[in-house]
mmCIF file of C-alpha atoms in Angstrom:
data_model
loop_
_atom_site.group_PDB
_atom_site.id
_atom_site.type_symbol
_atom_site.label_atom_id
_atom_site.label_comp_id
_atom_site.label_asym_id
_atom_site.label_seq_id
_atom_site.Cartn_x
_atom_site.Cartn_y
_atom_site.Cartn_z
ATOM 1 C CA MET A 1 102.842 69.875 128.076
ATOM 2 C CA ILE A 2 105.847 70.735 125.946
ATOM 3 C CA GLU A 3 105.494 69.348 122.492
ATOM 4 C CA ASN A 4 108.299 70.827 120.499
ATOM 5 C CA THR A 5 110.961 68.275 119.622
ATOM 6 C CA SER A 6 114.672 69.451 119.247
ATOM 7 C CA ASP A 7 114.231 68.565 115.655
ATOM 8 C CA GLU A 8 111.393 70.896 115.097
ATOM 9 C CA ASN A 9 113.151 73.863 117.337
ATOM 10 C CA SER A 10 116.079 73.374 114.840
ATOM 11 C CA ARG A 11 113.929 73.438 111.710
ATOM 12 C CA TYR A 12 112.036 76.428 112.959
ATOM 13 C CA TRP A 13 115.191 78.292 113.768
ATOM 14 C CA ARG A 14 116.747 77.510 110.440
ATOM 15 C CA GLU A 15 113.850 78.717 108.526
ATOM 16 C CA TYR A 16 113.972 82.032 110.105
ATOM 17 C CA TRP A 17 117.673 82.126 109.757
ATOM 18 C CA GLU A 18 117.272 81.500 105.889
ATOM 19 C CA TRP A 19 114.596 84.300 105.760
ATOM 20 C CA ALA A 20 116.821 86.713 107.424
ATOM 21 C CA ALA A 21 119.629 86.043 105.242
ATOM 22 C CA GLN A 22 117.511 86.460 102.296
ATOM 23 C CA GLN A 23 116.715 90.073 103.067
ATOM 24 C CA ARG A 24 120.267 90.998 101.945
ATOM 25 C CA ARG A 25 120.356 90.264 98.249
ATOM 26 C CA LYS A 26 123.276 88.260 96.938
ATOM 27 C CA ASP A 27 123.878 90.204 93.866
ATOM 28 C CA ARG A 28 124.715 93.497 95.736
ATOM 29 C CA GLY A 29 127.375 95.037 97.626
ATOM 30 C CA PRO A 30 129.382 92.885 100.056
ATOM 31 C CA MET A 31 127.536 90.003 98.652
ATOM 32 C CA GLN A 32 129.236 90.436 95.251
ATOM 33 C CA SER A 33 132.686 89.215 94.620
ATOM 34 C CA GLY A 34 133.229 92.745 92.563
ATOM 35 C CA PHE A 35 132.967 94.570 95.956
ATOM 36 C CA TRP A 36 135.757 92.684 97.280
ATOM 37 C CA ASP A 37 138.033 92.933 94.195
ATOM 38 C CA ARG A 38 137.750 96.699 94.512
ATOM 39 C CA MET A 39 138.491 96.637 98.156
ATOM 40 C CA ALA A 40 141.406 94.230 98.013
ATOM 41 C CA GLY A 41 144.405 96.656 97.659
ATOM 42 C CA ARG A 42 142.903 98.387 100.729
ATOM 43 C CA TYR A 43 142.706 95.329 102.733
ATOM 44 C CA SER A 44 145.917 94.108 101.849
ATOM 45 C CA GLU A 45 147.439 97.161 103.770
ATOM 46 C CA LYS A 46 148.621 95.745 107.147
ATOM 47 C CA ASP A 47 146.822 96.727 110.196
ATOM 48 C CA PRO A 48 148.600 98.658 112.708
ATOM 49 C CA ALA A 49 150.502 96.187 115.248
ATOM 50 C CA ASP A 50 148.288 97.548 118.249
ATOM 51 C CA ARG A 51 145.178 96.457 116.173
ATOM 52 C CA GLU A 52 146.424 93.342 114.456
ATOM 53 C CA GLU A 53 148.491 91.537 116.945
ATOM 54 C CA PRO A 54 145.747 91.404 119.973
ATOM 55 C CA ARG A 55 143.337 90.192 117.363
ATOM 56 C CA LEU A 56 145.541 87.354 116.421
ATOM 57 C CA ASP A 57 146.465 86.482 119.882
ATOM 58 C CA ALA A 58 142.806 86.179 120.930
ATOM 59 C CA ALA A 59 141.948 84.088 117.913
ATOM 60 C CA PHE A 60 144.979 81.619 118.593
ATOM 61 C CA ASP A 61 144.605 81.726 122.238
ATOM 62 C CA LEU A 62 141.023 80.296 121.697
ATOM 63 C CA ILE A 63 142.135 77.881 119.185
ATOM 64 C CA GLU A 64 145.141 76.611 121.047
ATOM 65 C CA SER A 65 142.741 76.316 124.189
ATOM 66 C CA THR A 66 141.214 72.997 122.595
ATOM 67 C CA GLY A 67 144.676 71.359 122.677
ATOM 68 C CA LEU A 68 144.931 71.365 118.800
ATOM 69 C CA GLY A 69 148.457 71.445 117.555
ATOM 70 C CA LEU A 70 148.825 73.843 114.635
ATOM 71 C CA ALA A 71 152.018 72.341 113.462
ATOM 72 C CA GLY A 72 151.109 69.973 110.542
ATOM 73 C CA ALA A 73 147.368 70.641 111.084
ATOM 74 C CA GLU A 74 145.055 70.858 107.934
ATOM 75 C CA VAL A 75 143.160 73.851 108.048
ATOM 76 C CA LEU A 76 140.478 75.459 105.777
ATOM 77 C CA ASP A 77 140.069 79.143 105.929
ATOM 78 C CA ILE A 78 136.566 80.236 104.216
ATOM 79 C CA GLY A 79 136.588 83.712 103.145
ATOM 80 C CA ALA A 80 140.155 83.900 103.560
ATOM 81 C CA GLY A 81 140.576 87.374 102.040
ATOM 82 C CA THR A 82 144.157 88.646 102.045
ATOM 83 C CA GLY A 83 145.173 86.157 104.424
ATOM 84 C CA SER A 84 144.832 87.796 107.803
ATOM 85 C CA LEU A 85 144.434 84.313 109.263
ATOM 86 C CA ALA A 86 145.674 82.070 106.679
ATOM 87 C CA ILE A 87 149.301 83.393 106.672
ATOM 88 C CA PRO A 88 149.970 83.568 110.376
ATOM 89 C CA LEU A 89 148.304 80.037 110.622
ATOM 90 C CA ALA A 90 150.572 78.882 107.729
ATOM 91 C CA ARG A 91 153.574 80.379 109.598
ATOM 92 C CA ARG A 92 152.897 78.334 112.708
ATOM 93 C CA GLY A 93 153.139 75.315 110.409
ATOM 94 C CA ALA A 94 149.517 74.512 109.472
ATOM 95 C CA ARG A 95 148.794 73.294 105.955
ATOM 96 C CA VAL A 96 146.360 76.024 104.906
ATOM 97 C CA THR A 97 143.707 75.812 102.153
ATOM 98 C CA ALA A 98 142.264 79.399 101.423
ATOM 99 C CA VAL A 99 138.750 79.705 99.576
ATOM 100 C CA ASP A 100 137.520 83.019 98.309
ATOM 101 C CA PHE A 101 135.060 84.267 95.745
ATOM 102 C CA SER A 102 137.102 87.287 95.113
ATOM 103 C CA ALA A 103 140.137 86.802 92.644
ATOM 104 C CA GLY A 104 141.477 90.040 93.839
ATOM 105 C CA MET A 105 141.523 89.011 97.470
ATOM 106 C CA LEU A 106 143.314 85.792 96.648
ATOM 107 C CA LYS A 107 145.847 87.611 94.589
ATOM 108 C CA GLN A 108 146.599 89.737 97.498
ATOM 109 C CA LEU A 109 146.977 86.803 99.558
ATOM 110 C CA GLU A 110 149.302 84.747 97.158
ATOM 111 C CA GLU A 111 151.520 87.984 97.066
ATOM 112 C CA ARG A 112 152.083 88.472 100.578
ATOM 113 C CA ALA A 113 152.638 85.027 101.257
ATOM 114 C CA ALA A 114 155.357 85.077 98.715
ATOM 115 C CA ARG A 115 156.772 88.243 100.283
ATOM 116 C CA GLU A 116 156.887 86.784 103.600
ATOM 117 C CA GLY A 117 158.130 83.338 102.562
ATOM 118 C CA VAL A 118 155.239 81.463 103.632
ATOM 119 C CA SER A 119 153.656 78.335 101.914
ATOM 120 C CA ILE A 120 149.964 78.135 101.490
ATOM 121 C CA ALA A 121 148.979 74.666 100.498
ATOM 122 C CA ARG A 122 146.044 75.489 98.285
ATOM 123 C CA THR A 123 143.897 78.556 97.135
ATOM 124 C CA ILE A 124 140.399 77.898 95.659
ATOM 125 C CA HIS A 125 138.700 80.683 93.986
ATOM 126 C CA ALA A 126 135.057 79.801 94.489
ATOM 127 C CA SER A 127 131.656 81.048 96.132
ATOM 128 C CA TRP A 128 131.340 78.909 99.275
ATOM 129 C CA ASP A 129 127.506 78.396 98.605
ATOM 130 C CA GLU A 130 128.483 76.923 95.427
ATOM 131 C CA ILE A 131 131.164 74.625 96.582
ATOM 132 C CA ASP A 132 131.226 71.002 95.888
ATOM 133 C CA LEU A 133 133.027 69.286 98.756
ATOM 134 C CA ASP A 134 133.197 65.990 97.342
ATOM 135 C CA ALA A 135 134.412 67.092 93.969
ATOM 136 C CA GLU A 136 137.093 69.589 95.764
ATOM 137 C CA GLY A 137 138.185 66.845 98.150
ATOM 138 C CA LEU A 138 137.123 68.933 101.185
ATOM 139 C CA ARG A 139 134.644 66.760 102.707
ATOM 140 C CA GLY A 140 135.791 65.864 106.419
ATOM 141 C CA GLN A 141 139.327 66.636 105.535
ATOM 142 C CA PHE A 142 140.335 69.363 107.994
ATOM 143 C CA ASN A 143 141.431 69.465 111.618
ATOM 144 C CA LEU A 144 140.152 73.025 111.750
ATOM 145 C CA VAL A 145 137.833 74.794 109.523
ATOM 146 C CA ILE A 146 137.702 78.552 109.975
ATOM 147 C CA ALA A 147 135.099 81.357 109.075
ATOM 148 C CA SER A 148 136.140 84.768 110.381
ATOM 149 C CA MET A 149 134.085 87.913 109.726
ATOM 150 C CA THR A 150 133.047 86.700 106.345
ATOM 151 C CA PRO A 151 129.751 86.785 104.527
ATOM 152 C CA ALA A 152 130.553 83.317 102.780
ATOM 153 C CA VAL A 153 129.054 81.689 105.736
ATOM 154 C CA ARG A 154 125.982 83.608 106.333
ATOM 155 C CA CYS A 155 123.060 81.129 106.375
ATOM 156 C CA PRO A 156 122.151 77.346 107.475
ATOM 157 C CA VAL A 157 123.598 75.812 104.238
ATOM 158 C CA THR A 158 126.880 77.559 104.146
ATOM 159 C CA PHE A 159 127.333 76.949 107.926
ATOM 160 C CA SER A 160 126.506 73.319 107.343
ATOM 161 C CA LEU A 161 128.812 73.006 104.567
ATOM 162 C CA MET A 162 131.380 74.524 107.106
ATOM 163 C CA GLN A 163 131.048 71.710 109.471
ATOM 164 C CA GLU A 164 130.872 69.108 106.963
ATOM 165 C CA ALA A 165 134.514 69.896 105.792
ATOM 166 C CA ALA A 166 135.719 69.536 109.383
ATOM 167 C CA LYS A 167 136.836 66.319 110.970
ATOM 168 C CA GLU A 168 137.574 68.133 114.210
ATOM 169 C CA LEU A 169 137.034 71.692 115.152
ATOM 170 C CA CYS A 170 135.386 74.630 113.585
ATOM 171 C CA TYR A 171 135.970 78.267 114.568
ATOM 172 C CA TYR A 172 133.443 81.131 113.697
ATOM 173 C CA LYS A 173 133.801 84.792 114.346
ATOM 174 C CA GLY A 174 130.978 87.226 113.569
ATOM 175 C CA TRP A 175 129.322 90.375 114.528
ATOM 176 C CA VAL A 176 127.575 90.954 117.719
ATOM 177 C CA ASN A 177 127.160 94.410 117.001
ATOM 178 C CA ARG A 178 128.518 97.161 114.821
ATOM 179 C CA GLU A 179 128.311 101.095 115.629
ATOM 180 C CA TRP A 180 129.190 102.403 112.373
ATOM 181 C CA ASP A 181 130.542 105.913 111.882
ATOM 182 C CA PRO A 182 127.965 108.571 112.004
ATOM 183 C CA ALA A 183 128.335 109.408 108.357
ATOM 184 C CA PHE A 184 126.886 106.041 107.536
ATOM 185 C CA TYR A 185 123.630 106.873 109.403
ATOM 186 C CA GLU A 186 123.382 110.455 108.289
ATOM 187 C CA LEU A 187 124.098 109.828 104.791
ATOM 188 C CA TYR A 188 121.589 107.024 104.421
ATOM 189 C CA ARG A 189 118.986 109.546 106.028
ATOM 190 C CA LEU A 190 119.917 112.158 103.785
ATOM 191 C CA LEU A 191 119.824 110.063 100.539
ATOM 192 C CA PHE A 192 116.828 107.678 101.212
ATOM 193 C CA ASP A 193 114.999 109.352 104.175
ATOM 194 C CA GLU A 194 115.221 106.083 105.972
ATOM 195 C CA GLU A 195 117.301 104.666 108.853
ATOM 196 C CA PHE A 196 120.558 102.677 107.849
ATOM 197 C CA PRO A 197 119.858 99.082 108.176
ATOM 198 C CA VAL A 198 121.851 96.890 110.405
ATOM 199 C CA ASN A 199 121.792 93.365 109.037
ATOM 200 C CA SER A 200 125.266 91.690 109.197
ATOM 201 C CA HIS A 201 126.504 88.014 109.320
ATOM 202 C CA GLY A 202 126.181 87.804 113.165
ATOM 203 C CA LEU A 203 126.953 85.376 115.868
ATOM 204 C CA SER A 204 123.494 84.732 117.125
ATOM 205 C CA PHE A 205 122.272 82.670 114.265
ATOM 206 C CA PRO A 206 125.016 79.958 114.196
ATOM 207 C CA LEU A 207 125.338 79.988 118.042
ATOM 208 C CA VAL A 208 121.551 79.104 118.521
ATOM 209 C CA ASP A 209 121.783 76.541 115.537
ATOM 210 C CA LEU A 210 124.502 74.799 117.337
ATOM 211 C CA TYR A 211 122.868 74.738 120.947
ATOM 212 C CA LEU A 212 119.879 73.372 119.328
ATOM 213 C CA LYS A 213 121.604 70.398 117.861
ATOM 214 C CA GLY A 214 123.512 69.817 121.099
ATOM 215 C CA TYR A 215 126.765 71.471 120.713
ATOM 216 C CA ARG A 216 128.280 73.605 123.365
ATOM 217 C CA PRO A 217 130.774 75.960 121.868
ATOM 218 C CA THR A 218 133.374 77.851 123.836
ATOM 219 C CA ILE A 219 132.679 81.500 123.253
ATOM 220 C CA ARG A 220 134.920 84.768 123.596
ATOM 221 C CA ILE A 221 133.127 88.138 123.116
ATOM 222 C CA GLU A 222 135.351 91.408 122.275
ATOM 223 C CA GLN A 223 134.895 95.026 121.538
ATOM 224 C CA GLU A 224 137.357 97.574 120.032
ATOM 225 C CA GLU A 225 137.365 100.700 118.115
ATOM 226 C CA TRP A 226 138.618 100.842 114.693
ATOM 227 C CA ARG A 227 139.651 104.138 113.289
ATOM 228 C CA SER A 228 140.483 104.706 109.372
ATOM 229 C CA GLU A 229 141.611 107.638 107.629
ATOM 230 C CA GLU A 230 140.688 107.540 103.926
ATOM 231 C CA THR A 231 140.650 109.953 100.985
ATOM 232 C CA VAL A 232 137.137 111.325 100.563
ATOM 233 C CA ASP A 233 137.026 109.338 97.177
ATOM 234 C CA ASP A 234 137.848 106.186 98.996
ATOM 235 C CA MET A 235 135.489 106.673 101.605
ATOM 236 C CA VAL A 236 132.450 107.604 99.142
ATOM 237 C CA GLU A 237 133.492 104.209 97.559
ATOM 238 C CA ARG A 238 133.298 102.418 100.774
ATOM 239 C CA VAL A 239 129.951 103.939 101.927
ATOM 240 C CA SER A 240 128.336 103.441 98.415
ATOM 241 C CA GLY A 241 129.448 99.854 98.313
ATOM 242 C CA PHE A 242 127.910 99.080 101.755
ATOM 243 C CA PHE A 243 124.681 101.021 100.722
ATOM 244 C CA SER A 244 124.297 99.200 97.632
ATOM 245 C CA SER A 245 123.389 95.941 99.434
ATOM 246 C CA THR A 246 119.942 97.338 99.691
ATOM 247 C CA LYS A 247 119.764 100.400 97.478
ATOM 248 C CA ASP A 248 120.794 101.236 93.796
ATOM 249 C CA ILE A 249 123.369 104.063 93.849
ATOM 250 C CA ASP A 250 123.936 106.405 91.022
ATOM 251 C CA GLU A 251 126.577 109.214 90.447
ATOM 252 C CA ALA A 252 124.310 112.052 91.656
ATOM 253 C CA MET A 253 124.089 110.100 94.957
ATOM 254 C CA LYS A 254 127.850 109.672 95.169
ATOM 255 C CA ASP A 255 128.243 113.482 94.424
ATOM 256 C CA ARG A 256 126.187 114.326 97.185
ATOM 257 C CA MET A 257 128.051 111.966 99.764
ATOM 258 C CA ARG A 258 131.459 113.525 98.355
ATOM 259 C CA GLU A 259 130.152 116.923 99.468
ATOM 260 C CA TYR A 260 129.051 115.712 102.540
ATOM 261 C CA LEU A 261 132.306 113.851 103.456
ATOM 262 C CA ARG A 262 134.490 116.872 102.160
ATOM 263 C CA GLU A 263 132.682 119.250 104.687
ATOM 264 C CA ARG A 264 133.943 117.134 107.507
ATOM 265 C CA ALA A 265 137.408 115.985 106.046
ATOM 266 C CA ARG A 266 140.539 117.444 107.112
ATOM 267 C CA GLY A 267 143.379 117.893 104.428
ATOM 268 C CA GLY A 268 141.397 115.766 102.000
ATOM 269 C CA LYS A 269 141.172 112.988 104.408
ATOM 270 C CA TYR A 270 138.114 111.662 106.517
ATOM 271 C CA LEU A 271 138.488 109.854 109.752
ATOM 272 C CA SER A 272 135.917 107.240 110.519
ATOM 273 C CA LYS A 273 135.344 105.461 113.641
ATOM 274 C CA THR A 274 133.691 102.010 114.127
ATOM 275 C CA VAL A 275 132.722 100.512 117.594
ATOM 276 C CA ALA A 276 132.971 96.713 116.823
ATOM 277 C CA THR A 277 131.541 94.054 119.149
ATOM 278 C CA THR A 278 132.444 90.714 117.759
ATOM 279 C CA GLY A 279 132.050 87.145 119.056
ATOM 280 C CA MET A 280 134.130 84.050 118.257
ATOM 281 C CA MET A 281 133.496 80.572 119.163
ATOM 282 C CA ILE A 282 135.090 77.059 118.588
ATOM 283 C CA TRP A 283 133.591 73.638 118.894
ATOM 284 C CA ASP A 284 134.264 69.986 118.061
ATOM 285 C CA VAL A 285 131.991 68.719 115.430
ATOM 286 C CA ARG A 286 132.194 65.238 116.997
ATOM 287 C CA ALA A 287 131.209 66.237 120.421
ATOM 288 C CA ARG A 288 127.303 66.782 120.714
ATOM 289 C CA CYS A 289 125.995 66.982 124.341
ATOM 290 C CA GLY A 290 122.766 65.628 123.560
ATOM 291 C CA ASN A 291 119.243 67.259 123.903
ATOM 292 C CA PHE A 292 117.482 68.289 127.145
#
């Protein structure tokens, strides 16, 4: 006889998700606002059209498949960054509230919006896990709440807050798998004699959480190859930033990274390649199918 109730299933899963999230310290690397402040200038550089446009098209196709009209819609973008979704949404007539814990990222967003003549309804400089929905007037206010490729929504509490801000739809995009450039794996082994840990904000945790609660989101899985050409010094900062989520990085380590990358660079530039498999899903917070 099966004795577990759906509530128990959900509780056990959320306990595991919370444990997994805590394996990455909040005060390190990508979990820290300073990391993104330093990255803001690079992220504000526009992606090539052949990479940016298909990504936007896929997101908007999924959103619009629900029948939601974006013109006049109230939209909350959690971890909005430099506005890769917030600005196109606003251009389509949505009233966008953008939240990010990086002042540098929000500054780039506001400057880009001004350059492009797009109005962002509101920006909020805050960490999503510390947000007070009632004090900020965010609870149940949005036709669409978005969390796309952001560490802001990475655990049960932040995922619940996302849904509590919605009155209709939620859209989430996260990692399914990431094959980093070989330099990440080789440098991690060289410096620490360990394998580079893969522990990202991923699709599986929120997807199972939704399923156990009776939601049936619409899901799309995509894969693409990202290529980036950076100076050796910029690559050192990027690699050390991600490594710092689990390790302390000193200048001697950065010097070893620099030496490794210079040997593999051309004309002072290092070409990195990442194979990114991502998943996006959308669901209506009002529509639960019940439990089996």
